[in-house]
Amino acid sequence: MPHADLGDVKIYYEEAGKGSLAFVFCHGGGVQGGSSFVEEFPFWQQHFPAPKYSLPLYAGDLARLLDYLRVQKAVVLGVSWGGVVVQQFALDYLDRCAAIVTDSSSSEVNLAASENWYQRGEVARLGARARLGEFRPAFAGHTTSAQELLDSDSIVAPEHVDSFVALSRTTAGLREHPLTPRLKHITCPALIIGGGKDAMAGAAGSVIMARNIPNARLHIIQDAGHGVYRQARDEFRKLVLEFCREHRII
């Protein structure tokens, strides 16, 4: 498996195609060491031939990875947690964004979601020893709670625990340190996609982002859940390509 050794961190990546414009995919928090999006590479390359941790560090590591791969500018897509990283990346490295696309993401969380995300990190860190009492859902209808993670006996691979804990705590921190007030500074084209049946993140986060990013376009796919790129693949592909063509990116 290819890894970029940046000295203080090693980043796993997949690469396909070649050309002057890159299309970068930042996966969500449930993906470890691989992604179902890798299956999408043959389609997308036709159209784009080319221990303490913090959100700015995630964005900085993405910039360093692009440097490592000699990518100057890219259309950057982030799903769920990856969408949070993409927002921070656009804030810190706007000149490297031809456009951004977020799928099933948010720029802030409420109290219940914040507590839930912190607890998810603790479940991953403590494993079977995790006994955190009552786990509250992020909102009515929320189905991916820390309790369910514990009950399912889902195990985060040892080599990914630190990263999962970091992203869980960073997501929890979006309550006290939301990205929303800063989104006005993201001036590149932005396509915000959400699923109307998203039981993990909800569609409201996408609406908030689209209202605060100046050059944003919002699409809510009513029948899709979390991860529209998987659940409504054809429609997702069409939206992204039409958006990029409209802005003369491809």
PDB file of C-alpha atoms in Angstrom:
ATOM      1  CA  MET A   1       0.000   0.000   0.000  1.00  0.00           C
ATOM      2  CA  PRO A   2       1.428   3.447  -0.886  1.00  0.00           C
ATOM      3  CA  HIS A   3       2.311   5.738   2.001  1.00  0.00           C
ATOM      4  CA  ALA A   4       3.706   9.258   1.905  1.00  0.00           C
ATOM      5  CA  ASP A   5       6.324   9.555   4.639  1.00  0.00           C
ATOM      6  CA  LEU A   6       6.270  13.225   5.661  1.00  0.00           C
ATOM      7  CA  GLY A   7       8.598  12.762   8.618  1.00  0.00           C
ATOM      8  CA  ASP A   8       6.225  13.252  11.537  1.00  0.00           C
ATOM      9  CA  VAL A   9       3.345  11.434   9.881  1.00  0.00           C
ATOM     10  CA  LYS A  10       2.751   8.721   7.276  1.00  0.00           C
ATOM     11  CA  ILE A  11      -0.304   9.138   5.052  1.00  0.00           C
ATOM     12  CA  TYR A  12      -1.886   6.288   3.126  1.00  0.00           C
ATOM     13  CA  TYR A  13      -3.079   7.291  -0.320  1.00  0.00           C
ATOM     14  CA  GLU A  14      -4.296   5.865  -3.625  1.00  0.00           C
ATOM     15  CA  GLU A  15      -3.497   7.471  -6.958  1.00  0.00           C
ATOM     16  CA  ALA A  16      -4.839   7.034 -10.486  1.00  0.00           C
ATOM     17  CA  GLY A  17      -4.680   8.929 -13.768  1.00  0.00           C
ATOM     18  CA  LYS A  18      -2.443  11.824 -14.709  1.00  0.00           C
ATOM     19  CA  GLY A  19      -2.684  15.432 -15.871  1.00  0.00           C
ATOM     20  CA  SER A  20      -2.573  19.027 -14.711  1.00  0.00           C
ATOM     21  CA  LEU A  21      -5.698  19.022 -12.495  1.00  0.00           C
ATOM     22  CA  ALA A  22      -6.101  16.673  -9.543  1.00  0.00           C
ATOM     23  CA  PHE A  23      -9.345  15.440  -8.012  1.00  0.00           C
ATOM     24  CA  VAL A  24      -8.704  14.722  -4.332  1.00  0.00           C
ATOM     25  CA  PHE A  25     -10.982  12.566  -2.180  1.00  0.00           C
ATOM     26  CA  CYS A  26     -10.891  12.898   1.639  1.00  0.00           C
ATOM     27  CA  HIS A  27     -12.678   9.941   3.196  1.00  0.00           C
ATOM     28  CA  GLY A  28     -14.875   9.905   6.261  1.00  0.00           C
ATOM     29  CA  GLY A  29     -14.131   8.737   9.778  1.00  0.00           C
ATOM     30  CA  GLY A  30     -15.428   5.212   9.244  1.00  0.00           C
ATOM     31  CA  VAL A  31     -12.793   4.351   6.643  1.00  0.00           C
ATOM     32  CA  GLN A  32      -9.509   2.820   7.760  1.00  0.00           C
ATOM     33  CA  GLY A  33      -6.667   2.174   5.329  1.00  0.00           C
ATOM     34  CA  GLY A  34      -8.837   2.005   2.239  1.00  0.00           C
ATOM     35  CA  SER A  35     -12.092   3.208   0.752  1.00  0.00           C
ATOM     36  CA  SER A  36     -14.968   2.128  -1.434  1.00  0.00           C
ATOM     37  CA  PHE A  37     -14.234   5.343  -3.316  1.00  0.00           C
ATOM     38  CA  VAL A  38     -11.179   3.626  -4.798  1.00  0.00           C
ATOM     39  CA  GLU A  39     -13.701   1.784  -6.981  1.00  0.00           C
ATOM     40  CA  GLU A  40     -14.679   5.192  -8.370  1.00  0.00           C
ATOM     41  CA  PHE A  41     -11.191   5.992  -9.713  1.00  0.00           C
ATOM     42  CA  PRO A  42     -11.732   4.595 -13.236  1.00  0.00           C
ATOM     43  CA  PHE A  43     -14.719   6.916 -13.699  1.00  0.00           C
ATOM     44  CA  TRP A  44     -13.233  10.094 -12.247  1.00  0.00           C
ATOM     45  CA  GLN A  45      -9.837   9.834 -13.958  1.00  0.00           C
ATOM     46  CA  GLN A  46     -11.608  10.157 -17.307  1.00  0.00           C
ATOM     47  CA  HIS A  47     -12.751  13.643 -16.336  1.00  0.00           C
ATOM     48  CA  PHE A  48      -9.780  14.786 -14.272  1.00  0.00           C
ATOM     49  CA  PRO A  49      -6.750  13.680 -16.268  1.00  0.00           C
ATOM     50  CA  ALA A  50      -4.553  14.972 -14.112  1.00  0.00           C
ATOM     51  CA  PRO A  51      -0.482  12.394  19.155  1.00  0.00           C
ATOM     52  CA  LYS A  52      -1.939  15.837  19.638  1.00  0.00           C
ATOM     53  CA  TYR A  53      -3.739  16.585  16.513  1.00  0.00           C
ATOM     54  CA  SER A  54      -5.898  19.452  15.336  1.00  0.00           C
ATOM     55  CA  LEU A  55      -8.029  20.318  12.376  1.00  0.00           C
ATOM     56  CA  PRO A  56      -5.422  22.769  10.992  1.00  0.00           C
ATOM     57  CA  LEU A  57      -2.851  19.960  11.208  1.00  0.00           C
ATOM     58  CA  TYR A  58      -5.113  17.657   9.184  1.00  0.00           C
ATOM     59  CA  ALA A  59      -5.439  20.385   6.550  1.00  0.00           C
ATOM     60  CA  GLY A  60      -1.713  21.027   6.690  1.00  0.00           C
ATOM     61  CA  ASP A  61      -0.961  17.349   6.193  1.00  0.00           C
ATOM     62  CA  LEU A  62      -3.221  17.340   3.139  1.00  0.00           C
ATOM     63  CA  ALA A  63      -1.254  20.279   1.744  1.00  0.00           C
ATOM     64  CA  ARG A  64       1.996  18.452   2.437  1.00  0.00           C
ATOM     65  CA  LEU A  65       0.653  15.321   0.756  1.00  0.00           C
ATOM     66  CA  LEU A  66      -0.205  17.366  -2.332  1.00  0.00           C
ATOM     67  CA  ASP A  67       3.327  18.774  -2.262  1.00  0.00           C
ATOM     68  CA  TYR A  68       4.679  15.232  -2.008  1.00  0.00           C
ATOM     69  CA  LEU A  69       2.610  14.246  -5.050  1.00  0.00           C
ATOM     70  CA  ARG A  70       3.540  17.488  -6.854  1.00  0.00           C
ATOM     71  CA  VAL A  71      -0.080  18.619  -7.066  1.00  0.00           C
ATOM     72  CA  GLN A  72      -0.423  22.398  -7.113  1.00  0.00           C
ATOM     73  CA  LYS A  73      -4.202  22.787  -7.354  1.00  0.00           C
ATOM     74  CA  ALA A  74      -7.125  20.424  -7.042  1.00  0.00           C
ATOM     75  CA  VAL A  75     -10.837  19.916  -6.850  1.00  0.00           C
ATOM     76  CA  VAL A  76     -11.059  18.655  -3.262  1.00  0.00           C
ATOM     77  CA  LEU A  77     -13.943  16.399  -2.241  1.00  0.00           C
ATOM     78  CA  GLY A  78     -14.620  15.442   1.368  1.00  0.00           C
ATOM     79  CA  VAL A  79     -17.227  13.048   2.696  1.00  0.00           C
ATOM     80  CA  SER A  80     -18.478  13.353   6.294  1.00  0.00           C
ATOM     81  CA  TRP A  81     -15.348  13.947   8.434  1.00  0.00           C
ATOM     82  CA  GLY A  82     -13.434  14.438   5.186  1.00  0.00           C
ATOM     83  CA  GLY A  83     -15.742  17.364   4.458  1.00  0.00           C
ATOM     84  CA  VAL A  84     -14.661  19.002   7.719  1.00  0.00           C
ATOM     85  CA  VAL A  85     -11.025  18.653   6.660  1.00  0.00           C
ATOM     86  CA  VAL A  86     -11.863  20.112   3.242  1.00  0.00           C
ATOM     87  CA  GLN A  87     -13.443  23.197   4.833  1.00  0.00           C
ATOM     88  CA  GLN A  88     -10.325  23.797   6.923  1.00  0.00           C
ATOM     89  CA  PHE A  89      -8.124  23.159   3.897  1.00  0.00           C
ATOM     90  CA  ALA A  90     -10.042  25.753   1.878  1.00  0.00           C
ATOM     91  CA  LEU A  91      -9.710  28.259   4.716  1.00  0.00           C
ATOM     92  CA  ASP A  92      -5.957  27.734   5.040  1.00  0.00           C
ATOM     93  CA  TYR A  93      -4.987  26.929   1.434  1.00  0.00           C
ATOM     94  CA  LEU A  94      -7.601  28.637  -0.697  1.00  0.00           C
ATOM     95  CA  ASP A  95      -5.159  29.203  -3.557  1.00  0.00           C
ATOM     96  CA  ARG A  96      -4.803  25.436  -3.937  1.00  0.00           C
ATOM     97  CA  CYS A  97      -8.539  24.844  -4.365  1.00  0.00           C
ATOM     98  CA  ALA A  98      -9.927  24.903  -7.889  1.00  0.00           C
ATOM     99  CA  ALA A  99     -13.190  24.035  -6.137  1.00  0.00           C
ATOM    100  CA  ILE A 100     -14.407  22.113  -3.110  1.00  0.00           C
ATOM    101  CA  VAL A 101     -17.148  19.515  -2.831  1.00  0.00           C
ATOM    102  CA  THR A 102     -18.581  18.270   0.456  1.00  0.00           C
ATOM    103  CA  ASP A 103     -20.842  15.272   0.914  1.00  0.00           C
ATOM    104  CA  SER A 104     -22.770  14.590   4.138  1.00  0.00           C
ATOM    105  CA  SER A 105     -20.723  16.994   6.224  1.00  0.00           C
ATOM    106  CA  SER A 106     -21.131  19.953   8.573  1.00  0.00           C
ATOM    107  CA  SER A 107     -19.331  23.018   9.886  1.00  0.00           C
ATOM    108  CA  GLU A 108     -20.665  22.731  13.445  1.00  0.00           C
ATOM    109  CA  VAL A 109     -22.284  20.264  15.856  1.00  0.00           C
ATOM    110  CA  ASN A 110     -24.757  20.605  18.696  1.00  0.00           C
ATOM    111  CA  LEU A 111     -24.199  19.586  22.321  1.00  0.00           C
ATOM    112  CA  ALA A 112     -25.582  16.067  21.943  1.00  0.00           C
ATOM    113  CA  ALA A 113     -23.530  15.394  18.812  1.00  0.00           C
ATOM    114  CA  SER A 114     -20.410  16.777  20.469  1.00  0.00           C
ATOM    115  CA  GLU A 115     -20.805  14.465  23.454  1.00  0.00           C
ATOM    116  CA  ASN A 116     -21.570  11.521  21.190  1.00  0.00           C
ATOM    117  CA  TRP A 117     -18.477  12.059  19.050  1.00  0.00           C
ATOM    118  CA  TYR A 118     -16.240  12.341  22.090  1.00  0.00           C
ATOM    119  CA  GLN A 119     -17.715   9.110  23.448  1.00  0.00           C
ATOM    120  CA  ARG A 120     -17.151   7.342  20.118  1.00  0.00           C
ATOM    121  CA  GLY A 121     -13.479   8.183  20.430  1.00  0.00           C
ATOM    122  CA  GLU A 122     -13.416   6.810  23.960  1.00  0.00           C
ATOM    123  CA  VAL A 123     -15.070   3.582  22.832  1.00  0.00           C
ATOM    124  CA  ALA A 124     -12.365   3.167  20.200  1.00  0.00           C
ATOM    125  CA  ARG A 125      -9.620   4.013  22.694  1.00  0.00           C
ATOM    126  CA  LEU A 126     -10.853   1.767  25.517  1.00  0.00           C
ATOM    127  CA  GLY A 127     -12.394  -1.025  23.438  1.00  0.00           C
ATOM    128  CA  ALA A 128     -14.203  -3.620  25.530  1.00  0.00           C
ATOM    129  CA  ARG A 129     -13.288  -1.671  28.684  1.00  0.00           C
ATOM    130  CA  ALA A 130     -15.480   1.229  27.617  1.00  0.00           C
ATOM    131  CA  ARG A 131     -18.368   1.657  30.009  1.00  0.00           C
ATOM    132  CA  LEU A 132     -19.515   5.222  29.580  1.00  0.00           C
ATOM    133  CA  GLY A 133     -23.076   5.020  30.787  1.00  0.00           C
ATOM    134  CA  GLU A 134     -25.861   6.419  28.644  1.00  0.00           C
ATOM    135  CA  PHE A 135     -25.011   7.494  25.101  1.00  0.00           C
ATOM    136  CA  ARG A 136     -27.298  10.181  23.754  1.00  0.00           C
ATOM    137  CA  PRO A 137     -28.008  10.447  20.022  1.00  0.00           C
ATOM    138  CA  ALA A 138     -27.016  13.651  18.266  1.00  0.00           C
ATOM    139  CA  PHE A 139     -30.613  14.345  17.275  1.00  0.00           C
ATOM    140  CA  ALA A 140     -33.963  12.581  16.934  1.00  0.00           C
ATOM    141  CA  GLY A 141     -33.530   9.734  14.464  1.00  0.00           C
ATOM    142  CA  HIS A 142     -29.746   9.593  14.869  1.00  0.00           C
ATOM    143  CA  THR A 143     -28.755   5.945  14.428  1.00  0.00           C
ATOM    144  CA  THR A 144     -24.963   5.880  14.745  1.00  0.00           C
ATOM    145  CA  SER A 145     -24.356   6.399  18.433  1.00  0.00           C
ATOM    146  CA  ALA A 146     -21.385   5.510  20.555  1.00  0.00           C
ATOM    147  CA  GLN A 147     -23.533   2.940  22.363  1.00  0.00           C
ATOM    148  CA  GLU A 148     -24.242   1.174  19.089  1.00  0.00           C
ATOM    149  CA  LEU A 149     -20.541   1.224  18.287  1.00  0.00           C
ATOM    150  CA  LEU A 150     -19.928  -0.474  21.643  1.00  0.00           C
ATOM    151  CA  ASP A 151     -22.830  -2.917  21.281  1.00  0.00           C
ATOM    152  CA  SER A 152     -21.740  -3.916  17.772  1.00  0.00           C
ATOM    153  CA  ASP A 153     -18.315  -4.911  19.124  1.00  0.00           C
ATOM    154  CA  SER A 154     -16.848  -2.913  16.270  1.00  0.00           C
ATOM    155  CA  ILE A 155     -13.095  -2.719  16.663  1.00  0.00           C
ATOM    156  CA  VAL A 156     -10.915   0.067  15.333  1.00  0.00           C
ATOM    157  CA  ALA A 157      -7.629  -1.425  14.151  1.00  0.00           C
ATOM    158  CA  PRO A 158      -4.803  -0.654  16.614  1.00  0.00           C
ATOM    159  CA  GLU A 159      -2.839   1.345  14.055  1.00  0.00           C
ATOM    160  CA  HIS A 160      -5.869   3.599  13.481  1.00  0.00           C
ATOM    161  CA  VAL A 161      -6.976   4.187  17.086  1.00  0.00           C
ATOM    162  CA  ASP A 162      -4.985   7.402  17.600  1.00  0.00           C
ATOM    163  CA  SER A 163      -6.276   8.836  14.347  1.00  0.00           C
ATOM    164  CA  PHE A 164      -9.883   7.856  15.101  1.00  0.00           C
ATOM    165  CA  VAL A 165      -9.696   9.355  18.592  1.00  0.00           C
ATOM    166  CA  ALA A 166      -8.226  12.545  17.127  1.00  0.00           C
ATOM    167  CA  LEU A 167     -10.948  12.955  14.509  1.00  0.00           C
ATOM    168  CA  SER A 168     -13.666  12.106  17.047  1.00  0.00           C
ATOM    169  CA  ARG A 169     -12.422  14.746  19.479  1.00  0.00           C
ATOM    170  CA  THR A 170     -11.902  17.278  16.682  1.00  0.00           C
ATOM    171  CA  THR A 171     -15.457  16.745  15.465  1.00  0.00           C
ATOM    172  CA  ALA A 172     -16.713  17.090  19.039  1.00  0.00           C
ATOM    173  CA  GLY A 173     -14.794  20.364  19.230  1.00  0.00           C
ATOM    174  CA  LEU A 174     -16.875  21.860  16.411  1.00  0.00           C
ATOM    175  CA  ARG A 175     -19.435  22.780  19.062  1.00  0.00           C
ATOM    176  CA  GLU A 176     -17.118  25.214  20.845  1.00  0.00           C
ATOM    177  CA  HIS A 177     -15.024  26.004  17.777  1.00  0.00           C
ATOM    178  CA  PRO A 178     -17.386  25.896  14.789  1.00  0.00           C
ATOM    179  CA  LEU A 179     -16.118  26.604  11.304  1.00  0.00           C
ATOM    180  CA  THR A 180     -19.366  28.362  10.385  1.00  0.00           C
ATOM    181  CA  PRO A 181     -18.310  31.968  11.212  1.00  0.00           C
ATOM    182  CA  ARG A 182     -15.243  31.604   9.009  1.00  0.00           C
ATOM    183  CA  LEU A 183     -16.901  30.070   5.962  1.00  0.00           C
ATOM    184  CA  LYS A 184     -17.390  33.521   4.408  1.00  0.00           C
ATOM    185  CA  HIS A 185     -13.687  33.441   3.598  1.00  0.00           C
ATOM    186  CA  ILE A 186     -14.051  30.412   1.299  1.00  0.00           C
ATOM    187  CA  THR A 187     -14.452  32.156  -2.039  1.00  0.00           C
ATOM    188  CA  CYS A 188     -13.691  29.303  -4.447  1.00  0.00           C
ATOM    189  CA  PRO A 189     -16.597  27.454  -6.091  1.00  0.00           C
ATOM    190  CA  ALA A 190     -18.217  25.118  -3.567  1.00  0.00           C
ATOM    191  CA  LEU A 191     -20.675  22.303  -4.187  1.00  0.00           C
ATOM    192  CA  ILE A 192     -22.470  21.192  -1.015  1.00  0.00           C
ATOM    193  CA  ILE A 193     -24.293  17.855  -1.241  1.00  0.00           C
ATOM    194  CA  GLY A 194     -26.366  16.214   1.469  1.00  0.00           C
ATOM    195  CA  GLY A 195     -28.730  13.296   1.873  1.00  0.00           C
ATOM    196  CA  GLY A 196     -32.327  13.851   2.925  1.00  0.00           C
ATOM    197  CA  LYS A 197     -32.282  10.545   4.811  1.00  0.00           C
ATOM    198  CA  ASP A 198     -28.857  10.990   6.397  1.00  0.00           C
ATOM    199  CA  ALA A 199     -29.235   9.508   9.888  1.00  0.00           C
ATOM    200  CA  MET A 200     -25.649  10.248  10.895  1.00  0.00           C
ATOM    201  CA  ALA A 201     -25.012  13.890  10.020  1.00  0.00           C
ATOM    202  CA  GLY A 202     -28.441  15.076   8.890  1.00  0.00           C
ATOM    203  CA  ALA A 203     -29.004  17.485   6.016  1.00  0.00           C
ATOM    204  CA  ALA A 204     -29.097  20.622   8.172  1.00  0.00           C
ATOM    205  CA  GLY A 205     -25.319  20.856   8.302  1.00  0.00           C
ATOM    206  CA  SER A 206     -25.150  21.079   4.514  1.00  0.00           C
ATOM    207  CA  VAL A 207     -27.771  23.833   4.527  1.00  0.00           C
ATOM    208  CA  ILE A 208     -25.793  25.856   7.087  1.00  0.00           C
ATOM    209  CA  MET A 209     -22.610  25.508   5.056  1.00  0.00           C
ATOM    210  CA  ALA A 210     -24.280  26.558   1.817  1.00  0.00           C
ATOM    211  CA  ARG A 211     -25.772  29.643   3.473  1.00  0.00           C
ATOM    212  CA  ASN A 212     -22.375  30.777   4.735  1.00  0.00           C
ATOM    213  CA  ILE A 213     -20.037  30.019   1.815  1.00  0.00           C
ATOM    214  CA  PRO A 214     -20.381  32.897  -0.676  1.00  0.00           C
ATOM    215  CA  ASN A 215     -20.001  30.915  -3.898  1.00  0.00           C
ATOM    216  CA  ALA A 216     -21.796  27.734  -2.818  1.00  0.00           C
ATOM    217  CA  ARG A 217     -24.420  25.618  -4.494  1.00  0.00           C
ATOM    218  CA  LEU A 218     -26.554  23.254  -2.410  1.00  0.00           C
ATOM    219  CA  HIS A 219     -28.090  19.966  -3.498  1.00  0.00           C
ATOM    220  CA  ILE A 220     -30.031  17.729  -1.100  1.00  0.00           C
ATOM    221  CA  ILE A 221     -30.720  14.286  -2.562  1.00  0.00           C
ATOM    222  CA  GLN A 222     -33.905  13.433  -0.721  1.00  0.00           C
ATOM    223  CA  ASP A 223     -33.722   9.639  -0.982  1.00  0.00           C
ATOM    224  CA  ALA A 224     -30.028   9.337  -0.091  1.00  0.00           C
ATOM    225  CA  GLY A 225     -28.526   8.652   3.315  1.00  0.00           C
ATOM    226  CA  HIS A 226     -25.012   9.284   4.630  1.00  0.00           C
ATOM    227  CA  GLY A 227     -22.449   9.248   1.838  1.00  0.00           C
ATOM    228  CA  VAL A 228     -24.394  10.367  -1.232  1.00  0.00           C
ATOM    229  CA  TYR A 229     -21.507   9.386  -3.510  1.00  0.00           C
ATOM    230  CA  ARG A 230     -22.307   5.743  -2.684  1.00  0.00           C
ATOM    231  CA  GLN A 231     -26.069   5.856  -2.328  1.00  0.00           C
ATOM    232  CA  ALA A 232     -26.922   7.982  -5.365  1.00  0.00           C
ATOM    233  CA  ARG A 233     -23.811   7.396  -7.449  1.00  0.00           C
ATOM    234  CA  ASP A 234     -25.086   8.443 -10.873  1.00  0.00           C
ATOM    235  CA  GLU A 235     -26.736  11.611  -9.624  1.00  0.00           C
ATOM    236  CA  PHE A 236     -23.679  12.492  -7.541  1.00  0.00           C
ATOM    237  CA  ARG A 237     -21.351  12.067 -10.497  1.00  0.00           C
ATOM    238  CA  LYS A 238     -23.589  14.172 -12.706  1.00  0.00           C
ATOM    239  CA  LEU A 239     -23.786  16.992 -10.144  1.00  0.00           C
ATOM    240  CA  VAL A 240     -20.016  17.169  -9.670  1.00  0.00           C
ATOM    241  CA  LEU A 241     -19.167  17.081 -13.361  1.00  0.00           C
ATOM    242  CA  GLU A 242     -21.823  19.661 -14.317  1.00  0.00           C
ATOM    243  CA  PHE A 243     -20.625  21.915 -11.505  1.00  0.00           C
ATOM    244  CA  CYS A 244     -16.998  21.695 -12.618  1.00  0.00           C
ATOM    245  CA  ARG A 245     -17.900  22.290 -16.252  1.00  0.00           C
ATOM    246  CA  GLU A 246     -20.048  25.279 -15.355  1.00  0.00           C
ATOM    247  CA  HIS A 247     -17.061  26.842 -13.592  1.00  0.00           C
ATOM    248  CA  ARG A 248     -14.766  25.850 -16.488  1.00  0.00           C
ATOM    249  CA  ILE A 249     -12.621  23.714 -14.254  1.00  0.00           C
ATOM    250  CA  ILE A 250     -12.798  20.783 -16.665  1.00  0.00           C
TER     251      ILE A 250
END
